[in-house]
Coordinates of C-alpha atoms in Angstrom, one line a residue:
Chain A
M193 CA 0.0 0.0 0.0
S194 CA 1.4 3.4 -0.9
K195 CA 2.2 5.8 1.8
K196 CA -0.2 8.7 2.7
V197 CA -0.2 12.1 4.2
I198 CA -2.5 13.8 6.7
G199 CA -3.7 17.4 6.0
I200 CA -5.2 19.7 8.7
D201 CA -6.9 23.0 8.1
L202 CA -7.4 24.7 11.4
G203 CA -10.1 27.4 11.5
G204 CA -11.9 29.4 14.2
T205 CA -15.1 27.3 14.1
S206 CA -14.0 23.9 12.8
V207 CA -10.9 21.9 12.0
K208 CA -11.0 20.1 8.6
L209 CA -9.0 17.0 8.4
A210 CA -8.1 14.5 5.6
I211 CA -6.0 11.5 4.7
L212 CA -4.6 12.0 1.2
S213 CA -2.5 10.0 -1.2
A214 CA 0.9 11.4 -2.1
Q215 CA -0.6 12.6 -5.3
G216 CA -3.1 14.8 -3.4
E217 CA -6.3 12.7 -3.7
I218 CA -8.5 12.9 -0.7
Q219 CA -9.1 9.4 0.6
K220 CA -10.9 10.1 3.8
Q221 CA -12.2 13.5 5.0
W222 CA -13.7 14.6 8.3
S223 CA -14.0 17.5 10.6
I224 CA -14.2 18.4 14.3
E225 CA -15.3 21.6 16.1
T226 CA -12.7 24.0 17.3
N227 CA -12.9 24.4 21.0
I228 CA -11.5 27.9 21.7
L229 CA -12.4 27.9 25.4
N230 CA -9.6 28.4 28.0
D231 CA -7.2 30.1 25.6
G232 CA -7.8 27.3 23.0
V233 CA -5.8 24.8 25.2
A234 CA -7.8 21.8 23.9
I235 CA -7.4 22.5 20.2
V236 CA -4.2 20.6 19.6
P237 CA -5.1 17.6 21.9
D238 CA -8.5 17.4 20.2
I239 CA -7.0 17.2 16.7
I240 CA -4.4 14.6 17.8
E241 CA -7.1 12.5 19.4
S242 CA -9.3 12.7 16.3
I243 CA -6.4 11.7 14.0
Q244 CA -5.5 8.8 16.3
E245 CA -9.1 7.5 16.2
Q246 CA -9.2 7.6 12.4
I247 CA -5.8 5.9 12.1
D248 CA -7.0 3.1 14.5
L249 CA -10.4 2.9 12.7
L250 CA -8.7 2.3 9.4
N251 CA -6.2 -0.2 10.8
L252 CA -3.3 2.1 9.8
S253 CA -0.1 2.8 11.6
K254 CA 2.7 5.4 11.7
E255 CA 4.5 3.5 8.9
D256 CA 1.7 4.2 6.5
F257 CA 2.3 8.0 6.5
Y258 CA 4.9 10.3 5.2
G259 CA 3.9 12.9 7.7
I260 CA 1.4 15.6 8.7
G261 CA 0.8 19.1 7.3
M262 CA -1.2 21.9 8.9
G263 CA -2.5 25.3 8.0
S264 CA -3.2 27.7 10.9
P265 CA -4.4 31.3 11.4
G266 CA -2.1 33.7 13.2
K267 CA 1.6 34.2 12.8
V268 CA 3.2 30.9 12.0
D269 CA 6.9 30.1 12.3
A270 CA 7.3 27.3 9.7
Q271 CA 10.8 26.6 10.9
A272 CA 10.1 26.4 14.7
K273 CA 6.6 25.0 14.0
T274 CA 5.0 27.4 16.4
V275 CA 1.9 29.7 16.2
I276 CA 1.3 33.0 18.0
G277 CA -1.4 35.7 17.8
A278 CA -4.2 33.5 16.3
Y279 CA -6.9 35.6 17.9
N280 CA -9.9 33.6 16.5
L281 CA -8.5 30.6 18.3
N282 CA -7.8 32.5 21.5
W283 CA -4.1 31.7 21.0
S284 CA -2.4 34.9 22.1
S285 CA 0.7 33.2 23.6
L286 CA 3.2 31.0 21.7
Q287 CA 1.9 27.6 20.9
E288 CA 4.4 24.7 20.4
V289 CA 2.2 22.9 17.8
G290 CA 5.0 21.0 16.1
K291 CA 6.3 19.5 19.4
A292 CA 2.9 18.3 20.3
F293 CA 2.3 16.5 17.0
E294 CA 5.8 15.1 16.8
Q295 CA 5.6 13.6 20.3
A296 CA 2.1 12.2 19.6
F297 CA 2.8 10.5 16.3
G298 CA 6.6 10.4 15.8
L299 CA 5.9 11.6 12.2
P300 CA 7.4 14.6 10.4
F301 CA 5.2 17.6 10.9
Y302 CA 4.9 20.8 8.8
I303 CA 3.0 23.9 9.4
D304 CA 2.3 27.2 7.6
N305 CA -0.2 30.0 7.8
D306 CA -3.6 29.5 6.2
A307 CA -3.2 31.9 3.3
N308 CA 0.1 30.2 2.2
V309 CA -1.4 26.8 2.6
A310 CA -4.5 27.7 0.6
A311 CA -2.2 29.1 -2.2
L312 CA -0.3 25.8 -2.2
G313 CA -3.5 23.8 -2.4
E314 CA -4.8 25.9 -5.4
Q315 CA -1.4 25.7 -7.1
W316 CA -1.2 21.9 -6.7
K317 CA -4.8 20.7 -7.3
G318 CA -6.9 23.8 -8.1
A319 CA -6.8 26.6 -10.5
G320 CA -3.0 26.5 -10.6
N321 CA -3.2 23.0 -12.2
G322 CA 0.2 22.0 -10.9
Q323 CA 2.1 24.8 -12.6
P324 CA 5.4 25.7 -10.8
D325 CA 4.7 29.4 -10.4
V326 CA 1.3 30.4 -9.0
V327 CA 0.2 33.4 -6.8
M328 CA -3.1 33.5 -4.9
F329 CA -5.1 36.4 -3.6
T330 CA -7.7 35.4 -0.9
L331 CA -10.4 38.1 -0.7
G332 CA -12.3 37.7 2.5
T333 CA -12.8 40.0 5.5
G334 CA -9.2 41.0 4.7
V335 CA -7.0 40.3 1.8
G336 CA -4.4 37.5 2.2
G337 CA -2.0 35.9 -0.3
G338 CA 0.5 33.2 -1.0
I339 CA 3.4 33.0 -3.5
V340 CA 4.5 29.7 -5.0
V341 CA 7.7 29.8 -7.0
D342 CA 9.1 26.6 -8.5
H343 CA 6.5 24.5 -6.5
Q344 CA 7.7 26.0 -3.2
L345 CA 6.1 28.6 -1.0
V346 CA 8.1 31.8 -0.7
R347 CA 8.2 32.7 2.9
G348 CA 10.7 35.6 3.1
L349 CA 13.1 36.5 5.8
A350 CA 10.5 37.1 8.6
G351 CA 7.9 34.7 7.1
T352 CA 5.7 37.6 5.9
A353 CA 6.1 37.1 2.1
G354 CA 2.7 37.1 0.4
E355 CA 1.2 40.1 2.3
V356 CA -0.4 41.3 -0.9
G357 CA -3.2 42.8 1.0
H358 CA -0.9 45.4 2.4
M359 CA 0.4 46.8 -0.9
V360 CA -0.5 50.5 -0.8
V361 CA -2.7 51.1 -3.8
D362 CA -4.3 54.4 -2.8
Y363 CA -1.5 56.8 -2.0
D364 CA -3.4 60.0 -1.6
H365 CA -6.8 59.6 0.2
G366 CA -6.4 56.0 1.5
F367 CA -8.6 54.5 4.2
D368 CA -6.9 53.6 7.5
C369 CA -5.8 50.0 7.6
T370 CA -5.6 47.8 10.7
C371 CA -1.8 47.5 10.0
G372 CA -1.4 51.2 10.8
N373 CA -0.9 52.3 7.2
K374 CA -3.4 54.0 4.9
G375 CA -4.6 52.9 1.5
C376 CA -3.6 49.2 1.7
L377 CA -5.3 46.9 -0.9
E378 CA -7.1 45.3 2.0
T379 CA -8.9 48.5 2.8
V380 CA -10.6 48.6 -0.7
A381 CA -10.5 45.0 -2.1
S382 CA -12.0 43.0 0.8
A383 CA -15.5 42.3 2.0
T384 CA -15.2 45.2 4.4
G385 CA -13.3 47.3 1.8
I386 CA -16.0 47.3 -0.8
V387 CA -18.5 48.6 1.8
K388 CA -16.0 51.4 2.7
L389 CA -15.8 52.3 -1.0
A390 CA -19.6 52.3 -1.3
R391 CA -19.9 54.7 1.7
K392 CA -17.3 57.0 0.2
Y393 CA -18.9 57.1 -3.2
S394 CA -22.4 57.5 -1.9
N395 CA -21.7 61.1 -1.1
E396 CA -20.7 61.8 -4.7
F397 CA -23.4 59.8 -6.6
A398 CA -26.5 61.6 -7.6
G399 CA -28.7 59.0 -9.4
D400 CA -31.1 56.4 -8.1
S401 CA -29.7 53.3 -6.3
T402 CA -31.1 50.9 -3.8
I403 CA -27.7 50.4 -2.3
K404 CA -27.0 54.1 -2.0
A405 CA -30.5 54.6 -0.5
R406 CA -29.8 52.0 2.2
I407 CA -26.4 53.5 3.0
D408 CA -27.9 57.0 3.2
R409 CA -30.6 55.6 5.6
G410 CA -27.8 54.2 7.7
D411 CA -28.7 50.5 7.0
Q412 CA -26.1 47.8 6.9
V413 CA -25.0 46.6 3.4
T414 CA -22.8 43.7 2.7
A415 CA -20.3 42.9 -0.1
K416 CA -22.8 40.4 -1.5
D417 CA -25.6 43.1 -1.5
I418 CA -23.3 45.4 -3.6
F419 CA -22.3 42.7 -6.0
D420 CA -25.9 41.5 -6.5
A421 CA -27.1 45.0 -7.1
A422 CA -24.2 45.6 -9.6
K423 CA -25.2 42.5 -11.5
D424 CA -28.7 43.9 -11.6
S425 CA -27.3 47.0 -13.3
D426 CA -27.6 49.3 -10.2
K427 CA -25.3 52.1 -11.6
F428 CA -24.0 53.1 -8.2
S429 CA -23.0 49.6 -7.3
E430 CA -21.5 49.1 -10.8
H431 CA -19.3 52.0 -10.1
V432 CA -18.3 50.7 -6.7
V433 CA -17.5 47.2 -8.1
D434 CA -15.6 48.9 -10.9
Q435 CA -13.3 50.7 -8.5
F436 CA -12.9 47.6 -6.4
A437 CA -11.8 45.7 -9.5
R438 CA -9.5 48.4 -10.6
Y439 CA -7.5 48.2 -7.4
L440 CA -7.2 44.4 -7.8
G441 CA -6.2 44.9 -11.4
I442 CA -3.4 47.2 -10.3
A443 CA -2.2 44.8 -7.6
T444 CA -2.4 41.7 -9.8
S445 CA -0.5 43.6 -12.5
H446 CA 2.3 44.3 -10.0
I447 CA 2.5 40.6 -9.2
A448 CA 2.6 39.6 -12.9
N449 CA 5.4 42.1 -13.7
I450 CA 7.5 41.1 -10.7
L451 CA 7.1 37.3 -10.9
N452 CA 5.5 36.4 -14.2
P453 CA 3.7 33.4 -12.7
S454 CA 1.5 31.1 -14.9
I455 CA -1.6 31.9 -12.9
I456 CA -2.8 34.4 -10.4
V457 CA -5.7 32.8 -8.5
I458 CA -8.5 34.9 -7.1
G459 CA -10.2 33.1 -4.1
G460 CA -11.8 33.7 -0.8
G461 CA -15.4 34.4 0.1
V462 CA -15.7 37.6 -2.1
S463 CA -14.6 35.6 -5.2
A464 CA -18.1 34.0 -5.0
A465 CA -19.0 37.0 -7.2
G466 CA -17.5 34.8 -9.9
N467 CA -16.7 35.6 -13.5
Y468 CA -18.7 38.8 -13.3
L469 CA -15.9 40.1 -10.9
L470 CA -13.1 38.2 -12.6
D471 CA -13.8 39.8 -16.0
K472 CA -13.8 43.3 -14.4
I473 CA -10.5 42.7 -12.6
D474 CA -9.0 41.2 -15.8
S475 CA -9.9 44.2 -17.8
Y476 CA -7.9 46.5 -15.5
Y477 CA -5.2 43.9 -15.1
R478 CA -4.6 43.9 -18.8
Q479 CA -4.6 47.7 -18.9
Y480 CA -1.9 48.0 -16.2
C481 CA 0.2 44.9 -17.0
F482 CA 3.5 44.9 -19.0
P483 CA 2.4 43.9 -22.5
Q484 CA 4.8 41.0 -22.8
V485 CA 3.3 39.6 -19.6
R486 CA -0.5 40.1 -19.9
D487 CA -1.1 37.3 -22.4
V488 CA 1.2 34.9 -20.4
T489 CA 0.2 35.3 -16.8
K490 CA -3.6 34.5 -16.5
L491 CA -6.1 35.4 -13.8
K492 CA -8.4 32.5 -12.7
L493 CA -11.0 31.9 -10.0
A494 CA -10.1 29.5 -7.3
T495 CA -11.6 26.1 -8.0
I496 CA -11.2 23.9 -4.9
G497 CA -12.6 26.3 -2.4
N498 CA -12.9 24.8 1.1
D499 CA -10.6 21.9 0.3
A500 CA -7.6 24.1 -0.6
G501 CA -6.6 24.2 3.1
I502 CA -6.4 20.4 3.6
I503 CA -4.8 19.8 0.2
G504 CA -2.3 22.6 0.6
A505 CA -1.5 21.4 4.2
A506 CA -0.8 17.9 2.8
R507 CA 1.4 19.4 0.1
L508 CA 3.7 20.7 2.9
V509 CA 4.8 17.1 3.5
P510 CA 7.7 15.9 1.3
T511 CA 7.0 12.5 -0.3
D512 CA 8.8 10.2 -2.6
L513 CA 7.2 12.0 -5.5
D514 CA 9.1 15.2 -4.7
Chain B
M145 CA 44.0 23.0 -8.6
S146 CA 40.4 23.8 -7.9
K147 CA 38.1 24.2 -10.9
K148 CA 37.1 27.7 -12.2
V149 CA 34.3 29.4 -14.0
I150 CA 34.3 32.0 -16.8
G151 CA 32.0 35.0 -16.6
I152 CA 31.0 37.2 -19.6
D153 CA 29.2 40.5 -19.3
L154 CA 28.2 41.5 -22.9
G155 CA 27.5 45.2 -23.4
G156 CA 26.9 47.5 -26.3
T157 CA 30.4 49.0 -26.3
S158 CA 32.6 46.4 -24.5
V159 CA 32.5 42.8 -23.4
K160 CA 33.8 42.3 -19.8
L161 CA 35.3 38.9 -19.1
A162 CA 36.8 37.1 -16.1
I163 CA 38.0 33.8 -14.8
L164 CA 36.7 33.3 -11.3
S165 CA 37.0 30.7 -8.5
A166 CA 33.9 28.7 -7.7
Q167 CA 33.6 31.0 -4.7
G168 CA 33.3 34.0 -7.0
E169 CA 36.7 35.6 -6.6
I170 CA 37.9 37.2 -9.7
Q171 CA 41.3 35.6 -10.6
K172 CA 41.8 37.2 -14.1
Q173 CA 39.8 40.0 -15.6
W174 CA 40.0 41.5 -19.1
S175 CA 37.8 43.1 -21.7
I176 CA 37.4 43.5 -25.5
E177 CA 35.5 45.9 -27.7
T178 CA 32.0 44.9 -28.9
N179 CA 32.0 44.9 -32.7
I180 CA 28.4 45.6 -33.6
L181 CA 29.0 46.0 -37.4
N182 CA 27.2 43.6 -39.8
D183 CA 24.4 42.8 -37.5
G184 CA 26.9 42.0 -34.7
V185 CA 28.0 38.9 -36.5
A186 CA 31.5 39.0 -35.0
I187 CA 30.5 39.5 -31.4
V188 CA 30.3 35.8 -30.4
P189 CA 33.3 34.6 -32.4
D190 CA 35.4 37.5 -30.9
I191 CA 34.5 36.5 -27.4
I192 CA 35.2 32.8 -28.1
E193 CA 38.6 33.7 -29.6
S194 CA 39.5 36.0 -26.6
I195 CA 38.6 33.3 -24.1
Q196 CA 40.6 30.7 -26.0
E197 CA 43.6 33.0 -26.0
Q198 CA 43.4 33.5 -22.2
I199 CA 43.0 29.8 -21.6
D200 CA 46.1 29.1 -23.7
L201 CA 48.1 31.9 -22.1
L202 CA 47.4 30.5 -18.7
N203 CA 48.1 27.0 -19.7
L204 CA 44.6 25.9 -18.8
S205 CA 42.3 23.4 -20.5
K206 CA 38.7 22.5 -20.6
E207 CA 39.0 20.3 -17.6
D208 CA 39.9 23.3 -15.4
F209 CA 36.4 24.8 -15.8
Y210 CA 32.9 24.0 -14.5
G211 CA 31.5 26.1 -17.4
I212 CA 30.8 29.5 -18.8
G213 CA 28.1 32.0 -17.8
M214 CA 27.0 35.1 -19.7
G215 CA 24.8 38.1 -19.2
S216 CA 23.4 39.7 -22.4
P217 CA 21.1 42.6 -23.3
G218 CA 17.9 41.8 -25.2
K219 CA 15.3 39.1 -24.7
V220 CA 17.2 36.0 -23.5
D221 CA 15.8 32.5 -23.5
A222 CA 17.8 30.9 -20.6
Q223 CA 16.5 27.4 -21.5
A224 CA 17.2 27.6 -25.3
K225 CA 20.3 29.7 -24.6
T226 CA 19.4 32.2 -27.4
V227 CA 19.1 36.0 -27.6
I228 CA 16.8 38.2 -29.7
G229 CA 16.1 41.9 -29.9
A230 CA 19.3 43.2 -28.4
Y231 CA 19.2 46.4 -30.4
N232 CA 22.4 47.9 -29.0
L233 CA 24.3 44.9 -30.3
N234 CA 22.4 45.1 -33.7
W235 CA 21.0 41.7 -32.9
S236 CA 17.5 41.8 -34.2
S237 CA 17.2 38.2 -35.3
L238 CA 17.6 35.1 -33.1
Q239 CA 21.2 34.4 -32.0
E240 CA 22.1 30.8 -31.1
V241 CA 24.7 31.9 -28.5
G242 CA 24.6 28.7 -26.5
K243 CA 25.3 26.5 -29.5
A244 CA 28.3 28.5 -30.5
F245 CA 29.9 28.4 -27.1
E246 CA 29.1 24.7 -26.5
Q247 CA 30.7 23.8 -29.8
A248 CA 33.7 25.9 -29.2
F249 CA 34.6 24.8 -25.7
G250 CA 32.6 21.6 -25.0
L251 CA 31.7 23.2 -21.6
P252 CA 28.3 23.8 -20.0
F253 CA 27.1 27.2 -21.0
Y254 CA 24.5 29.4 -19.2
I255 CA 23.0 32.7 -20.2
D256 CA 20.5 35.2 -18.8
N257 CA 19.6 38.8 -19.3
D258 CA 21.9 41.5 -18.0
A259 CA 19.5 42.8 -15.3
N260 CA 19.0 39.3 -13.9
V261 CA 22.7 38.6 -14.0
A262 CA 23.5 41.9 -12.2
A263 CA 21.0 41.0 -9.5
L264 CA 22.6 37.6 -9.1
G265 CA 26.1 39.2 -8.8
E266 CA 24.9 41.7 -6.2
Q267 CA 23.1 39.0 -4.3
W268 CA 26.1 36.7 -4.2
K269 CA 29.1 39.0 -3.7
G270 CA 27.7 42.6 -3.4
A271 CA 25.1 44.3 -1.2
G272 CA 23.1 41.1 -0.9
N273 CA 26.0 39.5 1.0
G274 CA 25.0 36.0 0.0
Q275 CA 21.5 36.2 1.5
P276 CA 19.1 33.7 -0.2
D277 CA 16.4 36.3 -1.0
V278 CA 17.5 39.5 -2.7
V279 CA 15.8 41.8 -5.2
M280 CA 17.7 44.4 -7.3
F281 CA 16.4 47.6 -9.0
T282 CA 18.8 48.9 -11.7
L283 CA 18.1 52.6 -12.3
G284 CA 19.7 53.6 -15.6
T285 CA 18.2 55.0 -18.8
G286 CA 15.3 52.6 -18.0
V287 CA 14.5 50.7 -14.8
G288 CA 15.4 47.0 -14.8
G289 CA 15.3 44.4 -12.1
G290 CA 16.1 40.9 -11.0
I291 CA 14.5 38.7 -8.3
V292 CA 16.6 36.1 -6.4
V293 CA 14.6 33.7 -4.2
D294 CA 16.4 30.9 -2.3
H295 CA 19.6 31.7 -4.2
Q296 CA 17.9 31.2 -7.6
L297 CA 16.8 33.7 -10.2
V298 CA 13.1 33.9 -10.6
R299 CA 12.4 33.8 -14.4
G300 CA 8.7 33.3 -14.7
L301 CA 6.7 31.6 -17.4
A302 CA 7.8 33.8 -20.3
G303 CA 11.2 34.8 -18.7
T304 CA 9.9 38.3 -17.9
A305 CA 9.9 38.1 -14.1
G306 CA 11.7 41.1 -12.6
E307 CA 10.2 43.7 -14.9
V308 CA 9.9 46.0 -11.9
G309 CA 10.3 49.1 -14.2
H310 CA 6.9 48.4 -15.7
M311 CA 4.9 48.4 -12.5
V312 CA 2.4 51.2 -13.0
V313 CA 2.9 53.7 -10.2
D314 CA 1.1 56.7 -11.6
Y315 CA -2.4 55.6 -12.4
D316 CA -3.9 58.9 -13.3
H317 CA -1.7 61.3 -15.2
G318 CA 1.2 58.9 -16.1
F319 CA 3.8 59.6 -18.8
D320 CA 3.8 57.4 -21.9
C321 CA 6.1 54.5 -21.5
T322 CA 8.1 52.8 -24.4
C323 CA 6.1 49.6 -23.5
G324 CA 2.9 51.2 -24.6
N325 CA 1.4 51.7 -21.1
K326 CA 1.3 54.9 -19.1
G327 CA 2.7 55.7 -15.7
C328 CA 5.3 52.8 -15.4
L329 CA 8.0 53.2 -12.7
E330 CA 10.5 53.5 -15.5
T331 CA 8.8 56.7 -16.8
V332 CA 9.5 58.5 -13.5
A333 CA 12.4 56.7 -11.7
S334 CA 15.0 56.4 -14.4
A335 CA 17.6 58.9 -15.7
T336 CA 15.2 60.0 -18.4
G337 CA 12.2 59.8 -16.0
I338 CA 13.6 62.3 -13.5
V339 CA 14.0 64.8 -16.3
K340 CA 10.4 64.2 -17.4
L341 CA 9.3 64.9 -13.7
A342 CA 11.4 68.1 -13.7
R343 CA 9.8 69.3 -16.9
K344 CA 6.3 68.6 -15.5
Y345 CA 6.9 70.3 -12.2
S346 CA 8.7 73.3 -13.8
N347 CA 5.3 74.7 -14.9
E348 CA 4.0 74.6 -11.3
F349 CA 7.0 75.9 -9.4
A350 CA 7.2 79.6 -8.7
G351 CA 10.5 80.1 -6.8
D352 CA 14.1 80.5 -8.0
S353 CA 15.9 77.5 -9.3
T354 CA 18.9 77.1 -11.6
I355 CA 17.5 73.9 -13.0
K356 CA 14.0 75.3 -13.6
A357 CA 15.6 78.3 -15.3
R358 CA 17.5 76.0 -17.6
I359 CA 14.4 73.9 -18.4
D360 CA 12.4 77.1 -19.1
R361 CA 15.1 78.3 -21.5
G362 CA 14.9 75.0 -23.3
D363 CA 18.4 73.9 -22.2
Q364 CA 19.2 70.2 -21.7
V365 CA 19.4 69.0 -18.1
T366 CA 20.5 65.6 -17.0
A367 CA 19.6 63.4 -14.0
K368 CA 23.0 64.3 -12.5
D369 CA 22.4 68.0 -12.9
I370 CA 19.1 67.6 -10.9
F371 CA 20.6 65.5 -8.1
D372 CA 23.6 67.9 -7.8
A373 CA 21.3 70.9 -7.6
A374 CA 19.1 69.1 -5.0
K375 CA 22.1 68.3 -2.9
D376 CA 22.9 72.1 -3.1
S377 CA 19.4 72.8 -1.7
D378 CA 17.8 74.0 -4.9
K379 CA 14.2 73.8 -3.8
F380 CA 12.8 72.9 -7.1
S381 CA 15.3 70.1 -7.6
E382 CA 14.7 68.9 -4.1
H383 CA 11.0 68.6 -4.9
V384 CA 11.7 66.6 -8.1
V385 CA 14.1 64.2 -6.3
D386 CA 11.5 63.8 -3.5
Q387 CA 8.8 62.7 -6.0
F388 CA 11.3 60.5 -7.8
A389 CA 12.2 58.9 -4.4
R390 CA 8.5 58.5 -3.5
Y391 CA 7.7 56.4 -6.6
L392 CA 10.7 54.2 -5.8
G393 CA 9.5 54.0 -2.2
I394 CA 6.2 52.7 -3.4
A395 CA 7.7 50.2 -5.7
T396 CA 10.2 48.8 -3.2
S397 CA 7.4 48.6 -0.6
H398 CA 5.4 46.4 -3.0
I399 CA 8.4 44.1 -3.4
A400 CA 9.0 43.9 0.3
N401 CA 5.3 43.1 1.0
I402 CA 5.2 40.4 -1.7
L403 CA 8.5 38.7 -1.2
N404 CA 10.0 39.9 2.1
P405 CA 13.5 39.5 0.9
S406 CA 16.5 40.3 3.1
I407 CA 17.7 43.1 0.9
I408 CA 16.5 45.3 -1.9
V409 CA 19.5 46.6 -3.8
I410 CA 19.4 49.9 -5.6
G411 CA 21.9 50.0 -8.4
G412 CA 22.5 51.3 -11.9
G413 CA 24.0 54.7 -13.0
V414 CA 21.4 56.8 -11.2
S415 CA 22.3 55.2 -7.9
A416 CA 25.5 57.1 -8.1
A417 CA 23.5 59.8 -6.2
G418 CA 24.3 57.6 -3.3
N419 CA 23.1 57.8 0.3
Y420 CA 21.4 61.1 -0.4
L421 CA 19.0 59.3 -2.7
L422 CA 18.9 56.1 -0.7
D423 CA 17.8 57.9 2.4
K424 CA 14.9 59.6 0.6
I425 CA 13.7 56.4 -1.0
D426 CA 14.0 54.7 2.4
S427 CA 11.8 57.3 4.1
Y428 CA 9.0 56.7 1.6
Y429 CA 9.6 52.9 1.6
R430 CA 9.1 52.8 5.4
Q431 CA 5.9 54.9 5.1
Y432 CA 4.3 52.5 2.5
C433 CA 5.7 49.2 3.7
F434 CA 3.8 46.7 5.9
P435 CA 5.0 47.4 9.5
Q436 CA 6.1 43.8 10.1
V437 CA 8.3 44.0 7.0
R438 CA 9.8 47.4 7.1
D439 CA 12.4 46.6 9.8
V440 CA 13.2 43.3 8.2
T441 CA 13.7 44.0 4.5
K442 CA 16.4 46.6 4.1
L443 CA 17.2 48.9 1.2
K444 CA 20.9 49.1 0.3
L445 CA 23.0 50.6 -2.5
A446 CA 24.7 48.3 -4.9
T447 CA 28.4 47.7 -3.9
I448 CA 30.1 45.9 -6.8
G449 CA 29.0 48.1 -9.6
N450 CA 30.6 47.2 -12.9
D451 CA 31.7 43.8 -11.7
A452 CA 28.2 42.6 -10.9
G453 CA 27.8 41.4 -14.5
I454 CA 30.8 39.1 -14.7
I455 CA 30.3 37.8 -11.1
G456 CA 26.6 37.2 -11.7
A457 CA 27.3 35.5 -15.0
A458 CA 29.8 33.2 -13.3
R459 CA 27.1 32.4 -10.6
L460 CA 24.9 31.0 -13.3
V461 CA 27.3 28.0 -13.6
P462 CA 26.6 25.2 -11.1
T463 CA 29.7 24.1 -9.2
D464 CA 30.5 21.5 -6.5
L465 CA 29.8 24.2 -4.0
D466 CA 26.1 24.3 -5.0

């Protein structure tokens, strides 16, 4: 029987787990709740117990696995295999995740942050289609990213490579960012960013718009509301989505000019807006991109969605195929 | 005797050549003129003859070398070892450079474009100090670049990675770029770009300035004139250099956020403005950079200048030390 890998995608509400072949096929998939009580002290023991149960259930043993890979929120030290500052897990102090797994299973253990791991998953088995050079933008509450060059994650000196959400794209009148800067991509190209853009433009827009009317009344609007209205030809929302797409077109053109990857993957919750959004980003991307690059580096929507985490985590583990 | 490498830096007026140790120490250095007559047909034969002469002179043979590395202007295909579109060599058609060298010497031959090779030289033996992740900006007539990740050049799918000069940094009122776009970094942060900035601002500036007076009279000014005047506290020139530095601060911050390299090297003819320029770029870099990155990724001036080409070319050749 060929050896397998275990992939773990640790999130704030649930932990996704899977046993995969060395080729990245999911053979067994399950999940458990994330218990964030008491500073998240039970999280790692719960995962270890759950994996041990599955291994026993399937009559497998340590020798059947190359190792275990994990994606985690927070600041991950891939070398030391530790996590700190994962606030949605209540992990504010340093967590020796690697030590716990290595002691429990005696198997090689690898960890990286969730944005990097999702990029690796999409590069390997998703929109990246196994191409060596792939970059991913994850558009959610914030904007994350991951850079894969020659099949390897680029981590950088302090492990902060891939912080594409903090490229400043509005130099002059930028919104404040949680990082302390102004005008970061994340402030305009995330689920919260598009709402900020809508509020800003609502003062300038004169025509009729259901979304503008709701903003003016002080009602909550979401990114989905704005995209839905834009798709229904609400002129105000079309303008907001257009500006949102323009900033992403600028940012993706920078990536293409710097790295010339095969594919730039657009994923995360906001990418549910689909080809409607992708086409708008692509139009600005092509405008700003170096002409020799724009027909080579392609923008694509993420394809494996929620599985990117476990697949990318599994990819962290070296196998005989590498 | 330990095996050596040969490094070739091919330029429009001269070819720099060297025999180096596997550690990158220059043991013998010489140069020949570049004969660009007749579509540059003599260039490669001249280089081959010159290398053969030196090898004979030093009583060396093929067995004393790991191989030959070369940096070339134009569009280089590192895989096919060909060059096309090197207009300052009069090479407009495809040149089978690799075949010629391999036939002449029976040694492994490697080639890349001059900006990549200079980046590799600075990464290995210059300001990069041998750190694995280093990015170089070359500020000359245009703006070139090279990206080194994990000691390897990043080439990208079409070999155009490192085109940092074509990141669009002025979205709104950008100058036309030779690439067909508007507002590329190269249009504002090169030797020609700073003169364009000066012409633009000369209409808006009201005070006294020797540089503005010369522009208004229709006299030629150079990048060096503007930097010299700025260093002499000419207010107009200070403003021009400040804007020039701001665009470079933005572009270097993008690189730092995306790749988090150890060092971003500022080289090329314009970098002769030295620490005066570097400090101004650094101040904007720090303003725009993700806070977790700005104290990690450092900006430095290039240190090996004209030797970066031959040293980087030599570095293309794999040795027993790799």
